[in-house]
Amino acid sequence: MPSGEDARIRLWRVPPDGLQEVLTMPEAVLTGHTEKIYSLRFHPLAADVLASSSYDLTVRIWDLKVGAERLRLQGHRDQIFGLAWSPDGQQLATVCKDGRLRIYEPRGSPEPLQEGPGPEGARGARVVWVCDGHYLLVSGFDSRSERQLLLYSAKALAGGPSAVLGLDVAPSTLLPSYDPDTGLVLLTGKGDTRVFLYELLPEAPFFLECNSFTSPDPHKGFILLPKTECDVREVEFARCLRLRQTSLEPVAFRLPRVRKEFFQDDVFPDTAVSWEPALSAEAWLGGANGTPRLLSLQPPGMTPVSQAPREAPARRAPSSVYLEEKSDQQKKEELLSAMVAKLGNREDPLPQDSFEGVDEDEWAKYLAQIIVMGAQVVGRAFARALRQEFAASRAAADARGRAGHQSAAASNLSGLSLQEAQQILNVSKLSPEEIQKNYEHLFKVNDKSVGGSFYLQSKVVRAKERLEEELRIQAQEDRERQQPPKT
């Protein structure tokens, strides 16, 4: 369904079995806009309802069944960069070059219901609804042309963003693809070689960074496919298509799990059937609302991991063994507080928690690289943290100088001070046994399947690597002190 500079929208109907021949004549042509059309968005629930934005500064809602404009939204004072329907299809959000973010109720009024400050930069922006429709994520630029993400409460646009995250300096606008099942957003731009991944939360810290996918050559497009395209048996939680210069390449993201013979129902909740309408255009325009049909991704014959037979876990010491009373400084650490808050009742763990972890061959396979149909995709935040911290440790070793300077160099290169790493793993003395014991415990209790996050797990890994680097530095200094002085 292309739209062009002649202000017309042309509709083609693709057969259910795919194209068998080149289509040259559109089935219908929509006219009404007076300037170039910029964005098109189908309604998430109603059949044959389309929203379009144009350089004529209007948003128009079309009934494709009759080929006519039904609603028109106004109030924009400059180019409309992007628009997005809310998950329930009742509201429409826009982000504009005039520096404003707006929310409309199209069936109620042509004027915005709310508006608030958008990105400062005027180079481009996109908007998407996240966190069950309670928040809006905007990708744009700041006044220095740095790409950034802004997260807004959908009920309080006037108050500005709840959180802002700066990313990098690049010319292309980041295009977000949001997966409501996992809370993950993938962001990349035309001509980029990197895809950012973040978990989004409706509370601080809001943005939890996962590993980024990097390709050797720039892509022209990157799109998230429906969950039904994922290989659930291989714990594939996201599958995408990457448009290259002369080819289309599938990219898959997989999560290492101990008992893959069970359906990982903590990773795969029932997913919305977005390709089937819940109501007609006539019903929606008449004021009716709908809800999507939900589809279970559980393959036949697979038992959910939440119902798998329990294996008797090794007796664990209570959390108090690992977590002593927090200091005032620790209480101020939002990340550490969030981590500690995850240490709840562990009497009924998931089956994988009864194991020491994913077996070494499995981890080695994912930590080295995941080869998926020609694409190399590194596993999520844990793998990323390992890779980063290994590199940081090696860089710290190269950067060491006189005794006393090595620890500071390691802190600077790893991003964690020695004190911060000790607080995260809750170790008072640098004992390899205590570091390993606390690491294993905290990594497991911060698993996403039990309410944790990949971000928190990556902080645990980062702290462990920082402490191990400190042990290595201390060992080297001890050896140097034991050497006889040079004469």
PDB file of N, CA, C and O in Angstrom, residues 334-396:
ATOM      1  N   GLU A 334      19.780   3.036  43.458  1.00  0.00           N
ATOM      2  CA  GLU A 334      18.508   2.551  42.929  1.00  0.00           C
ATOM      3  C   GLU A 334      18.639   1.171  42.306  1.00  0.00           C
ATOM      4  O   GLU A 334      17.786   0.302  42.478  1.00  0.00           O
ATOM      5  N   LEU A 335      19.711   0.953  41.618  1.00  0.00           N
ATOM      6  CA  LEU A 335      19.901  -0.343  40.997  1.00  0.00           C
ATOM      7  C   LEU A 335      20.023  -1.439  42.029  1.00  0.00           C
ATOM      8  O   LEU A 335      19.401  -2.495  41.916  1.00  0.00           O
ATOM      9  N   LEU A 336      20.838  -1.210  43.052  1.00  0.00           N
ATOM     10  CA  LEU A 336      21.025  -2.214  44.075  1.00  0.00           C
ATOM     11  C   LEU A 336      19.732  -2.470  44.820  1.00  0.00           C
ATOM     12  O   LEU A 336      19.411  -3.613  45.144  1.00  0.00           O
ATOM     13  N   SER A 337      18.971  -1.421  45.082  1.00  0.00           N
ATOM     14  CA  SER A 337      17.685  -1.599  45.755  1.00  0.00           C
ATOM     15  C   SER A 337      16.761  -2.461  44.913  1.00  0.00           C
ATOM     16  O   SER A 337      16.059  -3.327  45.427  1.00  0.00           O
ATOM     17  N   ALA A 338      16.753  -2.199  43.605  1.00  0.00           N
ATOM     18  CA  ALA A 338      15.905  -3.005  42.729  1.00  0.00           C
ATOM     19  C   ALA A 338      16.341  -4.459  42.740  1.00  0.00           C
ATOM     20  O   ALA A 338      15.517  -5.373  42.739  1.00  0.00           O
ATOM     21  N   MET A 339      17.648  -4.684  42.784  1.00  0.00           N
ATOM     22  CA  MET A 339      18.159  -6.039  42.810  1.00  0.00           C
ATOM     23  C   MET A 339      17.769  -6.751  44.091  1.00  0.00           C
ATOM     24  O   MET A 339      17.292  -7.890  44.091  1.00  0.00           O
ATOM     25  N   VAL A 340      17.955  -6.073  45.208  1.00  0.00           N
ATOM     26  CA  VAL A 340      17.628  -6.673  46.497  1.00  0.00           C
ATOM     27  C   VAL A 340      16.139  -6.967  46.589  1.00  0.00           C
ATOM     28  O   VAL A 340      15.714  -7.963  47.171  1.00  0.00           O
ATOM     29  N   ALA A 341      15.323  -6.113  45.977  1.00  0.00           N
ATOM     30  CA  ALA A 341      13.879  -6.306  46.037  1.00  0.00           C
ATOM     31  C   ALA A 341      13.449  -7.601  45.362  1.00  0.00           C
ATOM     32  O   ALA A 341      12.370  -8.121  45.627  1.00  0.00           O
ATOM     33  N   LYS A 342      14.310  -8.130  44.484  1.00  0.00           N
ATOM     34  CA  LYS A 342      13.965  -9.366  43.803  1.00  0.00           C
ATOM     35  C   LYS A 342      14.174 -10.595  44.690  1.00  0.00           C
ATOM     36  O   LYS A 342      13.751 -11.691  44.343  1.00  0.00           O
ATOM     37  N   LEU A 343      14.827 -10.439  45.804  1.00  0.00           N
ATOM     38  CA  LEU A 343      15.145 -11.587  46.650  1.00  0.00           C
ATOM     39  C   LEU A 343      13.970 -11.883  47.557  1.00  0.00           C
ATOM     40  O   LEU A 343      13.966 -11.557  48.735  1.00  0.00           O
ATOM     41  N   GLY A 344      12.963 -12.465  47.024  1.00  0.00           N
ATOM     42  CA  GLY A 344      11.753 -12.757  47.788  1.00  0.00           C
ATOM     43  C   GLY A 344      11.697 -14.200  48.208  1.00  0.00           C
ATOM     44  O   GLY A 344      12.706 -14.824  48.510  1.00  0.00           O
ATOM     45  N   ASN A 345      10.488 -14.762  48.262  1.00  0.00           N
ATOM     46  CA  ASN A 345      10.286 -16.142  48.676  1.00  0.00           C
ATOM     47  C   ASN A 345      10.793 -17.075  47.597  1.00  0.00           C
ATOM     48  O   ASN A 345      10.279 -17.105  46.497  1.00  0.00           O
ATOM     49  N   ARG A 346      11.799 -17.886  47.913  1.00  0.00           N
ATOM     50  CA  ARG A 346      12.405 -18.773  46.934  1.00  0.00           C
ATOM     51  C   ARG A 346      12.049 -20.234  47.213  1.00  0.00           C
ATOM     52  O   ARG A 346      12.754 -21.145  46.827  1.00  0.00           O
ATOM     53  N   GLU A 347      10.940 -20.471  47.932  1.00  0.00           N
ATOM     54  CA  GLU A 347      10.583 -21.837  48.276  1.00  0.00           C
ATOM     55  C   GLU A 347      10.007 -22.605  47.091  1.00  0.00           C
ATOM     56  O   GLU A 347       9.944 -23.823  47.104  1.00  0.00           O
ATOM     57  N   ASP A 348       9.529 -21.911  46.059  1.00  0.00           N
ATOM     58  CA  ASP A 348       8.893 -22.590  44.944  1.00  0.00           C
ATOM     59  C   ASP A 348       9.503 -22.116  43.631  1.00  0.00           C
ATOM     60  O   ASP A 348       8.866 -21.439  42.835  1.00  0.00           O
ATOM     61  N   PRO A 349      10.765 -22.467  43.378  1.00  0.00           N
ATOM     62  CA  PRO A 349      11.437 -21.995  42.170  1.00  0.00           C
ATOM     63  C   PRO A 349      10.954 -22.740  40.940  1.00  0.00           C
ATOM     64  O   PRO A 349      10.342 -23.797  41.022  1.00  0.00           O
ATOM     65  N   LEU A 350      11.245 -22.149  39.775  1.00  0.00           N
ATOM     66  CA  LEU A 350      10.997 -22.844  38.526  1.00  0.00           C
ATOM     67  C   LEU A 350      12.002 -23.983  38.386  1.00  0.00           C
ATOM     68  O   LEU A 350      13.053 -23.978  39.034  1.00  0.00           O
ATOM     69  N   PRO A 351      11.708 -24.967  37.538  1.00  0.00           N
ATOM     70  CA  PRO A 351      12.590 -26.121  37.431  1.00  0.00           C
ATOM     71  C   PRO A 351      14.027 -25.771  37.118  1.00  0.00           C
ATOM     72  O   PRO A 351      14.939 -26.390  37.659  1.00  0.00           O
ATOM     73  N   GLN A 352      14.253 -24.782  36.239  1.00  0.00           N
ATOM     74  CA  GLN A 352      15.634 -24.492  35.902  1.00  0.00           C
ATOM     75  C   GLN A 352      16.422 -23.941  37.079  1.00  0.00           C
ATOM     76  O   GLN A 352      17.647 -23.982  37.095  1.00  0.00           O
ATOM     77  N   ASP A 353      15.725 -23.438  38.127  1.00  0.00           N
ATOM     78  CA  ASP A 353      16.428 -22.915  39.279  1.00  0.00           C
ATOM     79  C   ASP A 353      17.018 -24.028  40.137  1.00  0.00           C
ATOM     80  O   ASP A 353      17.843 -23.774  41.009  1.00  0.00           O
ATOM     81  N   SER A 354      16.568 -25.270  39.939  1.00  0.00           N
ATOM     82  CA  SER A 354      17.098 -26.387  40.687  1.00  0.00           C
ATOM     83  C   SER A 354      18.442 -26.843  40.145  1.00  0.00           C
ATOM     84  O   SER A 354      19.110 -27.663  40.752  1.00  0.00           O
ATOM     85  N   PHE A 355      18.844 -26.325  39.001  1.00  0.00           N
ATOM     86  CA  PHE A 355      20.088 -26.719  38.381  1.00  0.00           C
ATOM     87  C   PHE A 355      21.166 -25.698  38.733  1.00  0.00           C
ATOM     88  O   PHE A 355      20.897 -24.591  39.147  1.00  0.00           O
ATOM     89  N   GLU A 356      22.382 -26.095  38.511  1.00  0.00           N
ATOM     90  CA  GLU A 356      23.478 -25.162  38.741  1.00  0.00           C
ATOM     91  C   GLU A 356      23.503 -24.078  37.672  1.00  0.00           C
ATOM     92  O   GLU A 356      24.142 -23.075  37.827  1.00  0.00           O
ATOM     93  N   GLY A 357      22.792 -24.284  36.574  1.00  0.00           N
ATOM     94  CA  GLY A 357      22.738 -23.309  35.486  1.00  0.00           C
ATOM     95  C   GLY A 357      22.741 -24.030  34.164  1.00  0.00           C
ATOM     96  O   GLY A 357      22.707 -25.258  34.103  1.00  0.00           O
ATOM     97  N   VAL A 358      22.781 -23.284  33.114  1.00  0.00           N
ATOM     98  CA  VAL A 358      22.851 -23.891  31.791  1.00  0.00           C
ATOM     99  C   VAL A 358      24.181 -24.601  31.652  1.00  0.00           C
ATOM    100  O   VAL A 358      25.217 -24.114  32.103  1.00  0.00           O
ATOM    101  N   ASP A 359      24.173 -25.793  31.050  1.00  0.00           N
ATOM    102  CA  ASP A 359      25.422 -26.547  30.961  1.00  0.00           C
ATOM    103  C   ASP A 359      26.440 -25.788  30.137  1.00  0.00           C
ATOM    104  O   ASP A 359      26.130 -24.927  29.338  1.00  0.00           O
ATOM    105  N   GLU A 360      27.710 -26.138  30.347  1.00  0.00           N
ATOM    106  CA  GLU A 360      28.797 -25.356  29.776  1.00  0.00           C
ATOM    107  C   GLU A 360      28.776 -25.365  28.249  1.00  0.00           C
ATOM    108  O   GLU A 360      29.066 -24.356  27.601  1.00  0.00           O
ATOM    109  N   ASP A 361      28.418 -26.518  27.669  1.00  0.00           N
ATOM    110  CA  ASP A 361      28.359 -26.557  26.210  1.00  0.00           C
ATOM    111  C   ASP A 361      27.297 -25.617  25.676  1.00  0.00           C
ATOM    112  O   ASP A 361      27.486 -24.946  24.659  1.00  0.00           O
ATOM    113  N   GLU A 362      26.157 -25.565  26.390  1.00  0.00           N
ATOM    114  CA  GLU A 362      25.064 -24.690  25.952  1.00  0.00           C
ATOM    115  C   GLU A 362      25.489 -23.232  26.025  1.00  0.00           C
ATOM    116  O   GLU A 362      25.302 -22.445  25.111  1.00  0.00           O
ATOM    117  N   TRP A 363      26.113 -22.845  27.168  1.00  0.00           N
ATOM    118  CA  TRP A 363      26.543 -21.458  27.304  1.00  0.00           C
ATOM    119  C   TRP A 363      27.623 -21.110  26.283  1.00  0.00           C
ATOM    120  O   TRP A 363      27.625 -20.045  25.682  1.00  0.00           O
ATOM    121  N   ALA A 364      28.559 -22.052  26.104  1.00  0.00           N
ATOM    122  CA  ALA A 364      29.639 -21.779  25.157  1.00  0.00           C
ATOM    123  C   ALA A 364      29.080 -21.523  23.765  1.00  0.00           C
ATOM    124  O   ALA A 364      29.533 -20.641  23.050  1.00  0.00           O
ATOM    125  N   LYS A 365      28.063 -22.294  23.426  1.00  0.00           N
ATOM    126  CA  LYS A 365      27.440 -22.136  22.110  1.00  0.00           C
ATOM    127  C   LYS A 365      26.855 -20.747  21.950  1.00  0.00           C
ATOM    128  O   LYS A 365      27.024 -20.086  20.933  1.00  0.00           O
ATOM    129  N   TYR A 366      26.168 -20.254  23.012  1.00  0.00           N
ATOM    130  CA  TYR A 366      25.490 -18.969  22.892  1.00  0.00           C
ATOM    131  C   TYR A 366      26.418 -17.796  23.146  1.00  0.00           C
ATOM    132  O   TYR A 366      26.244 -16.734  22.563  1.00  0.00           O
ATOM    133  N   LEU A 367      27.400 -17.983  24.024  1.00  0.00           N
ATOM    134  CA  LEU A 367      28.280 -16.865  24.328  1.00  0.00           C
ATOM    135  C   LEU A 367      29.231 -16.594  23.178  1.00  0.00           C
ATOM    136  O   LEU A 367      29.634 -15.457  22.963  1.00  0.00           O
ATOM    137  N   ALA A 368      29.635 -17.635  22.460  1.00  0.00           N
ATOM    138  CA  ALA A 368      30.519 -17.412  21.323  1.00  0.00           C
ATOM    139  C   ALA A 368      29.765 -16.689  20.219  1.00  0.00           C
ATOM    140  O   ALA A 368      30.082 -15.579  19.856  1.00  0.00           O
ATOM    141  N   GLN A 369      28.718 -17.298  19.724  1.00  0.00           N
ATOM    142  CA  GLN A 369      27.864 -16.669  18.719  1.00  0.00           C
ATOM    143  C   GLN A 369      26.714 -17.599  18.405  1.00  0.00           C
ATOM    144  O   GLN A 369      26.809 -18.790  18.573  1.00  0.00           O
ATOM    145  N   ILE A 370      25.630 -17.017  17.955  1.00  0.00           N
ATOM    146  CA  ILE A 370      24.490 -17.789  17.491  1.00  0.00           C
ATOM    147  C   ILE A 370      24.413 -17.567  15.992  1.00  0.00           C
ATOM    148  O   ILE A 370      24.231 -16.448  15.535  1.00  0.00           O
ATOM    149  N   ILE A 371      24.576 -18.627  15.232  1.00  0.00           N
ATOM    150  CA  ILE A 371      24.502 -18.514  13.786  1.00  0.00           C
ATOM    151  C   ILE A 371      23.083 -18.851  13.365  1.00  0.00           C
ATOM    152  O   ILE A 371      22.619 -19.971  13.541  1.00  0.00           O
ATOM    153  N   VAL A 372      22.378 -17.882  12.826  1.00  0.00           N
ATOM    154  CA  VAL A 372      20.990 -18.077  12.427  1.00  0.00           C
ATOM    155  C   VAL A 372      20.822 -17.616  10.983  1.00  0.00           C
ATOM    156  O   VAL A 372      20.796 -16.422  10.709  1.00  0.00           O
ATOM    157  N   MET A 373      20.761 -18.557  10.095  1.00  0.00           N
ATOM    158  CA  MET A 373      20.487 -18.256   8.688  1.00  0.00           C
ATOM    159  C   MET A 373      21.405 -17.168   8.156  1.00  0.00           C
ATOM    160  O   MET A 373      20.967 -16.222   7.514  1.00  0.00           O
ATOM    161  N   GLY A 374      22.655 -17.276   8.454  1.00  0.00           N
ATOM    162  CA  GLY A 374      23.629 -16.336   7.913  1.00  0.00           C
ATOM    163  C   GLY A 374      23.884 -15.139   8.786  1.00  0.00           C
ATOM    164  O   GLY A 374      24.751 -14.342   8.490  1.00  0.00           O
ATOM    165  N   ALA A 375      23.124 -14.976   9.874  1.00  0.00           N
ATOM    166  CA  ALA A 375      23.315 -13.816  10.748  1.00  0.00           C
ATOM    167  C   ALA A 375      23.949 -14.266  12.043  1.00  0.00           C
ATOM    168  O   ALA A 375      23.628 -15.316  12.576  1.00  0.00           O
ATOM    169  N   GLN A 376      24.861 -13.488  12.574  1.00  0.00           N
ATOM    170  CA  GLN A 376      25.465 -13.773  13.859  1.00  0.00           C
ATOM    171  C   GLN A 376      24.780 -12.925  14.904  1.00  0.00           C
ATOM    172  O   GLN A 376      24.835 -11.707  14.854  1.00  0.00           O
ATOM    173  N   VAL A 377      24.128 -13.576  15.860  1.00  0.00           N
ATOM    174  CA  VAL A 377      23.383 -12.871  16.896  1.00  0.00           C
ATOM    175  C   VAL A 377      23.883 -13.339  18.239  1.00  0.00           C
ATOM    176  O   VAL A 377      23.790 -14.514  18.561  1.00  0.00           O
ATOM    177  N   VAL A 378      24.442 -12.446  19.021  1.00  0.00           N
ATOM    178  CA  VAL A 378      24.920 -12.808  20.343  1.00  0.00           C
ATOM    179  C   VAL A 378      23.747 -12.824  21.298  1.00  0.00           C
ATOM    180  O   VAL A 378      22.833 -12.027  21.177  1.00  0.00           O
ATOM    181  N   GLY A 379      23.749 -13.754  22.271  1.00  0.00           N
ATOM    182  CA  GLY A 379      22.673 -13.858  23.247  1.00  0.00           C
ATOM    183  C   GLY A 379      22.473 -12.571  24.002  1.00  0.00           C
ATOM    184  O   GLY A 379      23.249 -11.647  23.879  1.00  0.00           O
ATOM    185  N   ARG A 380      21.477 -12.465  24.853  1.00  0.00           N
ATOM    186  CA  ARG A 380      21.024 -11.193  25.403  1.00  0.00           C
ATOM    187  C   ARG A 380      21.999 -10.601  26.418  1.00  0.00           C
ATOM    188  O   ARG A 380      23.207 -10.701  26.284  1.00  0.00           O
ATOM    189  N   ALA A 381      21.481  -9.977  27.462  1.00  0.00           N
ATOM    190  CA  ALA A 381      22.309  -9.120  28.307  1.00  0.00           C
ATOM    191  C   ALA A 381      23.437  -9.877  28.981  1.00  0.00           C
ATOM    192  O   ALA A 381      24.516  -9.336  29.181  1.00  0.00           O
ATOM    193  N   PHE A 382      23.216 -11.149  29.333  1.00  0.00           N
ATOM    194  CA  PHE A 382      24.280 -11.887  30.016  1.00  0.00           C
ATOM    195  C   PHE A 382      25.494 -12.028  29.106  1.00  0.00           C
ATOM    196  O   PHE A 382      26.622 -11.777  29.507  1.00  0.00           O
ATOM    197  N   ALA A 383      25.253 -12.433  27.873  1.00  0.00           N
ATOM    198  CA  ALA A 383      26.351 -12.584  26.934  1.00  0.00           C
ATOM    199  C   ALA A 383      27.035 -11.257  26.666  1.00  0.00           C
ATOM    200  O   ALA A 383      28.248 -11.160  26.576  1.00  0.00           O
ATOM    201  N   ARG A 384      26.238 -10.225  26.543  1.00  0.00           N
ATOM    202  CA  ARG A 384      26.799  -8.899  26.288  1.00  0.00           C
ATOM    203  C   ARG A 384      27.678  -8.452  27.442  1.00  0.00           C
ATOM    204  O   ARG A 384      28.781  -7.938  27.260  1.00  0.00           O
ATOM    205  N   ALA A 385      27.189  -8.674  28.656  1.00  0.00           N
ATOM    206  CA  ALA A 385      27.961  -8.276  29.825  1.00  0.00           C
ATOM    207  C   ALA A 385      29.273  -9.051  29.896  1.00  0.00           C
ATOM    208  O   ALA A 385      30.324  -8.483  30.180  1.00  0.00           O
ATOM    209  N   LEU A 386      29.220 -10.355  29.627  1.00  0.00           N
ATOM    210  CA  LEU A 386      30.437 -11.144  29.642  1.00  0.00           C
ATOM    211  C   LEU A 386      31.443 -10.626  28.621  1.00  0.00           C
ATOM    212  O   LEU A 386      32.631 -10.476  28.917  1.00  0.00           O
ATOM    213  N   ARG A 387      30.941 -10.360  27.423  1.00  0.00           N
ATOM    214  CA  ARG A 387      31.840  -9.902  26.374  1.00  0.00           C
ATOM    215  C   ARG A 387      32.455  -8.558  26.716  1.00  0.00           C
ATOM    216  O   ARG A 387      33.658  -8.340  26.561  1.00  0.00           O
ATOM    217  N   GLN A 388      31.618  -7.643  27.201  1.00  0.00           N
ATOM    218  CA  GLN A 388      32.117  -6.313  27.551  1.00  0.00           C
ATOM    219  C   GLN A 388      33.119  -6.377  28.693  1.00  0.00           C
ATOM    220  O   GLN A 388      34.166  -5.736  28.666  1.00  0.00           O
ATOM    221  N   GLU A 389      32.773  -7.163  29.712  1.00  0.00           N
ATOM    222  CA  GLU A 389      33.643  -7.184  30.878  1.00  0.00           C
ATOM    223  C   GLU A 389      34.929  -7.950  30.615  1.00  0.00           C
ATOM    224  O   GLU A 389      35.970  -7.645  31.170  1.00  0.00           O
ATOM    225  N   PHE A 390      34.871  -8.955  29.747  1.00  0.00           N
ATOM    226  CA  PHE A 390      36.102  -9.636  29.378  1.00  0.00           C
ATOM    227  C   PHE A 390      37.032  -8.661  28.668  1.00  0.00           C
ATOM    228  O   PHE A 390      38.225  -8.590  28.961  1.00  0.00           O
ATOM    229  N   ALA A 391      36.452  -7.895  27.746  1.00  0.00           N
ATOM    230  CA  ALA A 391      37.250  -6.887  27.043  1.00  0.00           C
ATOM    231  C   ALA A 391      37.779  -5.845  28.010  1.00  0.00           C
ATOM    232  O   ALA A 391      38.927  -5.404  27.914  1.00  0.00           O
ATOM    233  N   ALA A 392      36.928  -5.442  28.973  1.00  0.00           N
ATOM    234  CA  ALA A 392      37.361  -4.450  29.951  1.00  0.00           C
ATOM    235  C   ALA A 392      38.490  -4.996  30.814  1.00  0.00           C
ATOM    236  O   ALA A 392      39.446  -4.285  31.155  1.00  0.00           O
ATOM    237  N   SER A 393      38.397  -6.275  31.183  1.00  0.00           N
ATOM    238  CA  SER A 393      39.446  -6.879  31.999  1.00  0.00           C
ATOM    239  C   SER A 393      40.767  -6.918  31.252  1.00  0.00           C
ATOM    240  O   SER A 393      41.826  -6.636  31.795  1.00  0.00           O
ATOM    241  N   ARG A 394      40.699  -7.291  29.970  1.00  0.00           N
ATOM    242  CA  ARG A 394      41.935  -7.338  29.172  1.00  0.00           C
ATOM    243  C   ARG A 394      42.501  -5.929  29.004  1.00  0.00           C
ATOM    244  O   ARG A 394      43.708  -5.723  29.055  1.00  0.00           O
ATOM    245  N   ALA A 395      41.608  -4.959  28.780  1.00  0.00           N
ATOM    246  CA  ALA A 395      42.077  -3.577  28.632  1.00  0.00           C
ATOM    247  C   ALA A 395      42.688  -3.081  29.929  1.00  0.00           C
ATOM    248  O   ALA A 395      43.681  -2.355  29.931  1.00  0.00           O
ATOM    249  N   ALA A 396      42.078  -3.487  31.065  1.00  0.00           N
ATOM    250  CA  ALA A 396      42.625  -3.075  32.352  1.00  0.00           C
ATOM    251  C   ALA A 396      44.022  -3.647  32.546  1.00  0.00           C
ATOM    252  O   ALA A 396      44.913  -2.992  33.091  1.00  0.00           O
TER     253      ALA A 396
END
